[in-house]
Amino acid sequence: MKTVYTFVPSPNHLYPDHPERPGRLEFLQPRLESFAAGLIETISATREEIAYVHNPKVVSALERVCREEAPGIIDYAPTYVTQSSFEDALLAAGGVLTCARAVVNGEAKNAFAIVRPPGHHAEPDRPMGFCIFNNIAIAARDALAHGLERVAVIDYDAHHGNGTQAAFLNDERIAFLSVHQYGAGFYPGTGWIDEAPHAKKRIVNVPLPAYAGDQVYEQVADQVFAPFVESFQPQLILISVGFDAHWSDPITMLGLSTAGYLMLAKKVVTLAEGCCSGKIVFVLEGGYDPINVANGAETVFIAETGQRASAVNDPSPRQEPDCSSRIEEVRNWHGFS
Ligand SMILES: [Zn+2]
């Protein structure tokens, strides 16, 4: 079995001077054929599938805005829509569904959905944070609809996956873990440790200070990702991967390098091998430097295919903070030991 991927670049979903733009993928696209993975065709998600997560009235309103008022800004992030954005967002969600189904059905070993617009900030009742539909949340619910009983989502985009958390706060079939930058003024402002006291071990947030990088993330993977997966025993792991936690991303202040991203991708692939026969699907979220997106996507393919290692060496120039006590606080809150 092999690794598969979908590619939904949405060239007409763009807005002047906006960081979430088609050019994010410009260095990745020419490298796609060099990875030992097969492109599979994307089919648009249906309205019924979008309704696994989103309020149908909100979806209809969004469609009308795209048809009648676009281009325009629809929230303060700012999130924008163009006349093609509704169809682009259906195709992006479909790109994730296609990957997840191939892995659940056993047609593929694992997968990577390279799609935009991204999804993890979109809440059931509103688009938010450059995101229209919550692609990964829709795929998680779709996997349940196809017979799975437990799906875990791990989000290591630089930002809190507030939309995914909102979708699954009260759904005990889905576990969610987000590790993200947290601090004054940092978007979206949610994702503190104690946000879901009714869902300990199932809704897990690891808020990190600026400049946390490879060493901190390795601690988080070993001391939080691992017991989270061990406790929940998912049958499928979905990864919200954003390359905006790279130290040179223009809109964040974290400290991962490409080697750190490779370490993380390998760790979650190994966790999936341990609990669910390696069934894992990576889903692209943010990442606003096109070189980091290309290098970061390569780390996902290397981890999924076992292909040659990356030659990229771009360590963060900044000193990392010591986050041991923060990580211990997270472990204690959830009772991970
Ligand atoms: Zn992000």
CSV table of C-alpha atoms and ligand atoms in Angstrom, one decimal:
chain,number,residue,atom,x,y,z
A,1,MET,CA,0.0,0.0,0.0
A,2,LYS,CA,1.1,3.5,-0.6
A,3,THR,CA,0.9,7.0,0.5
A,4,VAL,CA,-1.6,9.2,-1.4
A,5,TYR,CA,-2.3,12.9,-1.5
A,6,THR,CA,-4.9,15.4,-2.9
A,7,PHE,CA,-4.0,18.8,-4.1
A,8,VAL,CA,-6.5,21.6,-4.1
A,9,PRO,CA,-4.7,24.9,-4.7
A,10,SER,CA,-7.8,27.1,-5.3
A,11,PRO,CA,-6.1,29.6,-7.6
A,12,ASN,CA,-9.1,31.9,-7.6
A,13,HIS,CA,-9.5,32.1,-3.9
A,14,LEU,CA,-7.3,35.1,-3.3
A,15,TYR,CA,-7.5,38.7,-2.0
A,16,PRO,CA,-5.1,41.6,-2.3
A,17,ASP,CA,-2.2,41.6,0.2
A,18,HIS,CA,-3.7,38.6,2.1
A,19,PRO,CA,-1.2,36.1,3.5
A,20,GLU,CA,-3.6,33.1,2.9
A,21,ARG,CA,-3.0,33.1,-0.9
A,22,PRO,CA,-2.4,30.6,-3.7
A,23,GLY,CA,1.3,31.6,-3.7
A,24,ARG,CA,1.7,29.7,-0.4
A,25,LEU,CA,2.0,26.5,-2.6
A,26,GLU,CA,4.2,27.9,-5.3
A,27,PHE,CA,7.4,26.1,-4.2
A,28,LEU,CA,5.6,23.0,-3.1
A,29,GLN,CA,3.7,22.3,-6.4
A,30,PRO,CA,6.8,21.7,-8.6
A,31,ARG,CA,8.2,19.3,-6.0
A,32,LEU,CA,5.1,17.2,-5.6
A,33,GLU,CA,6.1,14.6,-8.2
A,34,SER,CA,9.4,14.0,-6.4
A,35,PHE,CA,7.7,12.4,-3.4
A,36,ALA,CA,7.0,8.7,-3.4
A,37,ALA,CA,3.2,9.3,-3.2
A,38,GLY,CA,0.3,9.1,-5.6
A,39,LEU,CA,-2.0,11.9,-6.4
A,40,ILE,CA,-5.7,11.0,-6.2
A,41,GLU,CA,-8.6,12.8,-7.6
A,42,THR,CA,-10.6,15.1,-5.4
A,43,ILE,CA,-14.4,15.1,-5.5
A,44,SER,CA,-16.2,18.1,-4.0
A,45,ALA,CA,-17.8,17.6,-0.6
A,46,THR,CA,-21.6,17.7,-0.7
A,47,ARG,CA,-23.8,19.9,1.4
A,48,GLU,CA,-24.8,16.9,3.4
A,49,GLU,CA,-21.2,16.2,4.2
A,50,ILE,CA,-20.6,19.8,5.2
A,51,ALA,CA,-23.6,19.5,7.5
A,52,TYR,CA,-21.7,16.9,9.5
A,53,VAL,CA,-20.2,20.0,11.2
A,54,HIS,CA,-21.7,23.2,9.9
A,55,ASN,CA,-25.2,24.7,10.4
A,56,PRO,CA,-26.9,24.4,6.9
A,57,LYS,CA,-28.3,27.9,7.3
A,58,VAL,CA,-24.8,29.3,7.7
A,59,VAL,CA,-23.7,27.4,4.7
A,60,SER,CA,-26.5,28.7,2.6
A,61,ALA,CA,-25.8,32.3,3.7
A,62,LEU,CA,-22.2,31.9,2.8
A,63,GLU,CA,-23.1,30.6,-0.6
A,64,ARG,CA,-25.3,33.7,-1.2
A,65,VAL,CA,-22.5,36.1,0.0
A,66,CYS,CA,-20.1,34.5,-2.4
A,67,ARG,CA,-22.5,34.7,-5.3
A,68,GLU,CA,-23.9,38.2,-4.6
A,69,GLU,CA,-21.4,40.2,-2.6
A,70,ALA,CA,-17.9,38.8,-3.2
A,71,PRO,CA,-15.2,39.7,-3.2
A,72,GLY,CA,-15.3,40.8,0.4
A,73,ILE,CA,-14.2,40.4,4.0
A,74,ILE,CA,-16.5,38.3,6.2
A,75,ASP,CA,-14.8,38.4,9.6
A,76,TYR,CA,-12.2,40.4,11.5
A,77,ALA,CA,-9.2,37.9,11.0
A,78,PRO,CA,-9.7,39.0,8.2
A,79,THR,CA,-11.4,36.1,6.3
A,80,TYR,CA,-12.2,36.8,2.7
A,81,VAL,CA,-14.4,35.3,0.0
A,82,THR,CA,-14.4,35.6,-3.7
A,83,GLN,CA,-17.0,34.4,-6.2
A,84,SER,CA,-15.3,31.0,-6.4
A,85,SER,CA,-14.7,30.6,-2.7
A,86,PHE,CA,-17.8,28.5,-2.0
A,87,GLU,CA,-16.9,25.9,-4.6
A,88,ASP,CA,-13.2,26.1,-3.6
A,89,ALA,CA,-14.1,25.4,0.0
A,90,LEU,CA,-16.3,22.4,-1.0
A,91,LEU,CA,-13.4,21.1,-3.0
A,92,ALA,CA,-11.0,21.6,-0.1
A,93,ALA,CA,-13.3,19.7,2.2
A,94,GLY,CA,-13.6,17.0,-0.5
A,95,GLY,CA,-9.8,16.8,-0.7
A,96,VAL,CA,-9.7,15.8,2.9
A,97,LEU,CA,-12.7,13.5,2.7
A,98,THR,CA,-11.1,11.7,-0.3
A,99,CYS,CA,-7.8,11.1,1.6
A,100,ALA,CA,-9.5,10.0,4.8
A,101,ARG,CA,-11.8,7.5,3.0
A,102,ALA,CA,-8.8,6.0,1.1
A,103,VAL,CA,-7.0,5.4,4.4
A,104,VAL,CA,-10.1,4.1,6.2
A,105,ASN,CA,-11.0,1.8,3.3
A,106,GLY,CA,-7.5,0.4,3.3
A,107,GLU,CA,-6.9,1.6,-0.3
A,108,ALA,CA,-3.9,3.7,0.9
A,109,LYS,CA,-1.4,3.3,3.8
A,110,ASN,CA,-1.7,7.0,4.8
A,111,ALA,CA,-2.4,10.3,3.1
A,112,PHE,CA,-1.8,14.1,2.9
A,113,ALA,CA,-4.6,16.5,1.9
A,114,ILE,CA,-2.9,19.6,0.6
A,115,VAL,CA,-5.8,21.9,0.4
A,116,ARG,CA,-6.8,25.6,0.7
A,117,PRO,CA,-8.7,27.4,2.0
A,118,PRO,CA,-7.7,25.9,5.4
A,119,GLY,CA,-10.2,24.8,8.0
A,120,HIS,CA,-9.3,24.6,11.7
A,121,HIS,CA,-10.6,28.0,12.8
A,122,ALA,CA,-14.0,27.5,11.2
A,123,GLU,CA,-16.7,26.9,13.8
A,124,PRO,CA,-20.0,25.1,13.3
A,125,ASP,CA,-21.8,28.5,13.1
A,126,ARG,CA,-19.2,30.7,11.4
A,127,PRO,CA,-16.3,30.9,9.0
A,128,MET,CA,-13.3,32.3,10.9
A,129,GLY,CA,-9.6,32.9,10.7
A,130,PHE,CA,-9.0,32.5,6.9
A,131,CYS,CA,-11.1,29.3,7.1
A,132,ILE,CA,-14.4,28.6,5.4
A,133,PHE,CA,-15.3,25.0,6.3
A,134,ASN,CA,-13.6,23.0,8.9
A,135,ASN,CA,-12.2,20.4,6.5
A,136,ILE,CA,-10.6,18.1,9.1
A,137,ALA,CA,-13.7,18.1,11.4
A,138,ILE,CA,-15.9,17.1,8.5
A,139,ALA,CA,-13.5,14.3,7.7
A,140,ALA,CA,-13.5,13.1,11.3
A,141,ARG,CA,-17.3,12.9,11.4
A,142,ASP,CA,-17.4,11.3,7.9
A,143,ALA,CA,-15.1,8.5,9.3
A,144,LEU,CA,-17.6,7.9,12.1
A,145,ALA,CA,-20.4,7.8,9.6
A,146,HIS,CA,-18.5,5.1,7.8
A,147,GLY,CA,-18.2,2.9,10.9
A,148,LEU,CA,-15.3,4.1,13.0
A,149,GLU,CA,-16.0,4.6,16.6
A,150,ARG,CA,-13.0,6.8,17.7
A,151,VAL,CA,-11.1,9.4,15.8
A,152,ALA,CA,-8.3,11.6,17.2
A,153,VAL,CA,-7.3,15.0,15.7
A,154,ILE,CA,-3.9,16.4,16.6
A,155,ASP,CA,-3.3,20.0,15.6
A,156,TYR,CA,0.2,21.4,15.4
A,157,ASP,CA,-0.5,24.5,13.4
A,158,ALA,CA,0.9,27.6,15.2
A,159,HIS,CA,-2.7,28.7,16.1
A,160,HIS,CA,-5.3,27.1,18.4
A,161,GLY,CA,-7.7,24.9,16.4
A,162,ASN,CA,-10.7,26.6,18.0
A,163,GLY,CA,-13.1,25.5,15.3
A,164,THR,CA,-12.2,21.9,15.6
A,165,GLN,CA,-12.5,22.1,19.4
A,166,ALA,CA,-15.9,23.8,19.1
A,167,ALA,CA,-17.2,21.1,16.8
A,168,PHE,CA,-16.1,18.3,19.2
A,169,LEU,CA,-16.5,19.7,22.7
A,170,ASN,CA,-19.4,17.4,23.4
A,171,ASP,CA,-18.7,14.5,21.0
A,172,GLU,CA,-17.1,11.7,22.9
A,173,ARG,CA,-16.2,9.8,19.8
A,174,ILE,CA,-13.6,12.3,18.8
A,175,ALA,CA,-10.6,13.5,20.7
A,176,PHE,CA,-8.8,16.7,20.0
A,177,LEU,CA,-5.3,18.0,20.9
A,178,SER,CA,-3.9,21.4,19.9
A,179,VAL,CA,-0.4,22.7,20.6
A,180,HIS,CA,-0.1,26.4,19.7
A,181,GLN,CA,1.4,29.8,20.5
A,182,TYR,CA,-0.6,31.5,23.2
A,183,GLY,CA,-0.2,35.0,24.6
A,184,ALA,CA,-1.4,38.6,24.6
A,185,GLY,CA,-2.9,39.5,21.3
A,186,PHE,CA,-2.1,36.2,19.6
A,187,TYR,CA,-4.9,34.9,17.4
A,188,PRO,CA,-7.4,33.5,18.1
A,189,GLY,CA,-6.9,34.0,21.9
A,190,THR,CA,-8.4,30.6,22.9
A,191,GLY,CA,-6.6,27.3,23.8
A,192,TRP,CA,-5.7,27.7,27.4
A,193,ILE,CA,-5.2,24.4,29.4
A,194,ASP,CA,-8.5,24.4,31.3
A,195,GLU,CA,-11.0,25.2,28.6
A,196,ALA,CA,-12.8,21.8,28.6
A,197,PRO,CA,-13.0,20.6,32.2
A,198,HIS,CA,-15.7,18.1,31.3
A,199,ALA,CA,-13.5,16.4,28.7
A,200,LYS,CA,-10.1,15.8,30.4
A,201,LYS,CA,-7.8,13.6,28.3
A,202,ARG,CA,-10.1,14.1,25.3
A,203,ILE,CA,-9.9,17.9,24.6
A,204,VAL,CA,-6.3,18.8,25.3
A,205,ASN,CA,-4.7,22.2,24.8
A,206,VAL,CA,-0.9,22.9,25.1
A,207,PRO,CA,-0.4,26.7,25.0
A,208,LEU,CA,3.2,27.7,24.4
A,209,PRO,CA,5.1,30.9,24.7
A,210,ALA,CA,6.8,32.6,21.8
A,211,TYR,CA,10.0,31.0,20.5
A,212,ALA,CA,9.1,27.5,21.7
A,213,GLY,CA,10.8,25.3,19.1
A,214,ASP,CA,12.2,21.8,18.3
A,215,GLN,CA,13.2,20.8,21.9
A,216,VAL,CA,9.9,22.0,23.4
A,217,TYR,CA,7.8,20.3,20.7
A,218,GLU,CA,9.7,17.1,21.2
A,219,GLN,CA,8.8,17.2,24.9
A,220,VAL,CA,5.2,17.9,24.0
A,221,ALA,CA,5.1,15.0,21.6
A,222,ASP,CA,6.6,12.5,24.0
A,223,GLN,CA,4.8,13.8,27.2
A,224,VAL,CA,1.4,14.8,25.8
A,225,PHE,CA,0.7,13.4,22.3
A,226,ALA,CA,1.8,9.9,23.4
A,227,PRO,CA,-0.4,9.6,26.5
A,228,PHE,CA,-3.3,11.3,24.7
A,229,VAL,CA,-3.3,8.7,22.0
A,230,GLU,CA,-2.6,5.9,24.5
A,231,SER,CA,-5.6,7.0,26.5
A,232,PHE,CA,-8.1,7.4,23.7
A,233,GLN,CA,-7.1,4.5,21.4
A,234,PRO,CA,-8.2,6.1,18.1
A,235,GLN,CA,-8.9,4.0,15.0
A,236,LEU,CA,-7.7,6.9,12.8
A,237,ILE,CA,-5.5,9.9,13.5
A,238,LEU,CA,-6.0,13.1,11.6
A,239,ILE,CA,-3.3,15.8,11.8
A,240,SER,CA,-4.0,19.5,11.3
A,241,VAL,CA,-0.5,20.5,10.1
A,242,GLY,CA,0.4,24.1,9.7
A,243,PHE,CA,3.8,25.3,8.8
A,244,ASP,CA,3.4,28.6,10.5
A,245,ALA,CA,5.1,27.3,13.6
A,246,HIS,CA,8.4,27.6,11.7
A,247,TRP,CA,10.6,30.3,13.2
A,248,SER,CA,10.7,32.3,10.0
A,249,ASP,CA,6.9,32.4,9.4
A,250,PRO,CA,5.9,36.0,8.8
A,251,ILE,CA,2.8,36.0,11.1
A,252,THR,CA,3.8,34.0,14.2
A,253,MET,CA,6.7,33.8,16.7
A,254,LEU,CA,7.3,30.1,17.3
A,255,GLY,CA,10.6,28.3,16.8
A,256,LEU,CA,10.3,25.1,14.9
A,257,SER,CA,12.8,24.3,12.2
A,258,THR,CA,12.3,21.9,9.3
A,259,ALA,CA,14.1,19.2,11.4
A,260,GLY,CA,11.6,19.9,14.1
A,261,TYR,CA,8.7,19.4,11.7
A,262,LEU,CA,10.3,16.1,10.5
A,263,MET,CA,10.6,15.0,14.1
A,264,LEU,CA,6.9,15.7,14.8
A,265,ALA,CA,5.7,14.0,11.6
A,266,LYS,CA,7.7,10.9,12.4
A,267,LYS,CA,6.4,10.9,16.0
A,268,VAL,CA,2.7,11.0,15.0
A,269,VAL,CA,3.2,8.4,12.3
A,270,THR,CA,4.8,6.1,14.9
A,271,LEU,CA,1.9,6.8,17.3
A,272,ALA,CA,-0.5,5.8,14.5
A,273,GLU,CA,1.4,2.6,13.8
A,274,GLY,CA,1.1,1.8,17.5
A,275,CYS,CA,-2.6,2.3,17.9
A,276,CYS,CA,-4.3,2.1,14.5
A,277,SER,CA,-2.2,0.2,12.0
A,278,GLY,CA,-0.6,3.4,10.8
A,279,LYS,CA,-3.9,5.0,9.7
A,280,ILE,CA,-3.0,8.7,9.6
A,281,VAL,CA,-4.1,11.6,7.4
A,282,PHE,CA,-2.3,14.9,7.4
A,283,VAL,CA,-4.3,18.0,6.5
A,284,LEU,CA,-2.7,21.3,5.5
A,285,GLU,CA,-3.8,24.3,7.6
A,286,GLY,CA,-1.6,27.4,7.8
A,287,GLY,CA,1.9,28.4,6.9
A,288,TYR,CA,2.6,31.7,5.2
A,289,ASP,CA,6.2,31.4,3.9
A,290,PRO,CA,6.1,29.3,0.7
A,291,ILE,CA,9.6,27.9,1.3
A,292,ASN,CA,8.6,26.6,4.7
A,293,VAL,CA,5.4,25.1,3.3
A,294,ALA,CA,7.4,23.2,0.7
A,295,ASN,CA,10.0,22.0,3.2
A,296,GLY,CA,7.4,21.2,5.7
A,297,ALA,CA,5.2,19.2,3.3
A,298,GLU,CA,8.3,17.3,2.4
A,299,THR,CA,8.7,16.3,6.1
A,300,VAL,CA,5.2,14.9,6.0
A,301,PHE,CA,5.9,12.8,2.9
A,302,ILE,CA,9.2,11.6,4.3
A,303,ALA,CA,7.5,10.4,7.5
A,304,GLU,CA,4.6,8.8,5.7
A,305,THR,CA,6.6,7.0,3.0
A,306,GLY,CA,9.9,6.4,4.7
A,307,GLN,CA,11.6,8.2,1.8
A,308,ARG,CA,15.1,9.7,2.1
A,309,ALA,CA,15.7,12.3,4.8
A,310,SER,CA,15.5,16.0,4.2
A,311,ALA,CA,18.7,17.9,3.6
A,312,VAL,CA,17.2,21.1,4.9
A,313,ASN,CA,19.1,22.6,7.8
A,314,ASP,CA,17.5,25.8,9.1
A,315,PRO,CA,17.7,25.9,12.9
A,316,SER,CA,16.0,28.7,14.8
A,317,PRO,CA,18.4,31.6,15.6
A,318,ARG,CA,16.6,32.1,18.9
A,319,GLN,CA,17.0,30.6,22.3
A,320,GLU,CA,14.0,28.4,23.3
A,321,PRO,CA,12.2,29.0,26.6
A,322,ASP,CA,12.1,26.2,29.1
A,323,CYS,CA,8.5,24.9,29.0
A,324,SER,CA,8.9,21.9,31.4
A,325,SER,CA,6.6,23.4,34.0
A,326,ARG,CA,3.9,24.3,31.4
A,327,ILE,CA,4.0,20.8,30.0
A,328,GLU,CA,3.8,19.3,33.5
A,329,GLU,CA,0.8,21.6,34.2
A,330,VAL,CA,-1.0,20.1,31.1
A,331,ARG,CA,-0.2,16.6,32.2
A,332,ASN,CA,-1.4,17.1,35.7
A,333,TRP,CA,-4.7,18.8,34.5
A,334,HIS,CA,-5.5,15.7,32.4
A,335,GLY,CA,-4.1,13.1,34.7
A,336,PHE,CA,-1.6,11.9,32.2
A,337,SER,CA,1.2,10.0,33.9
B,1,ZN,ZN,-2.0,28.9,11.8
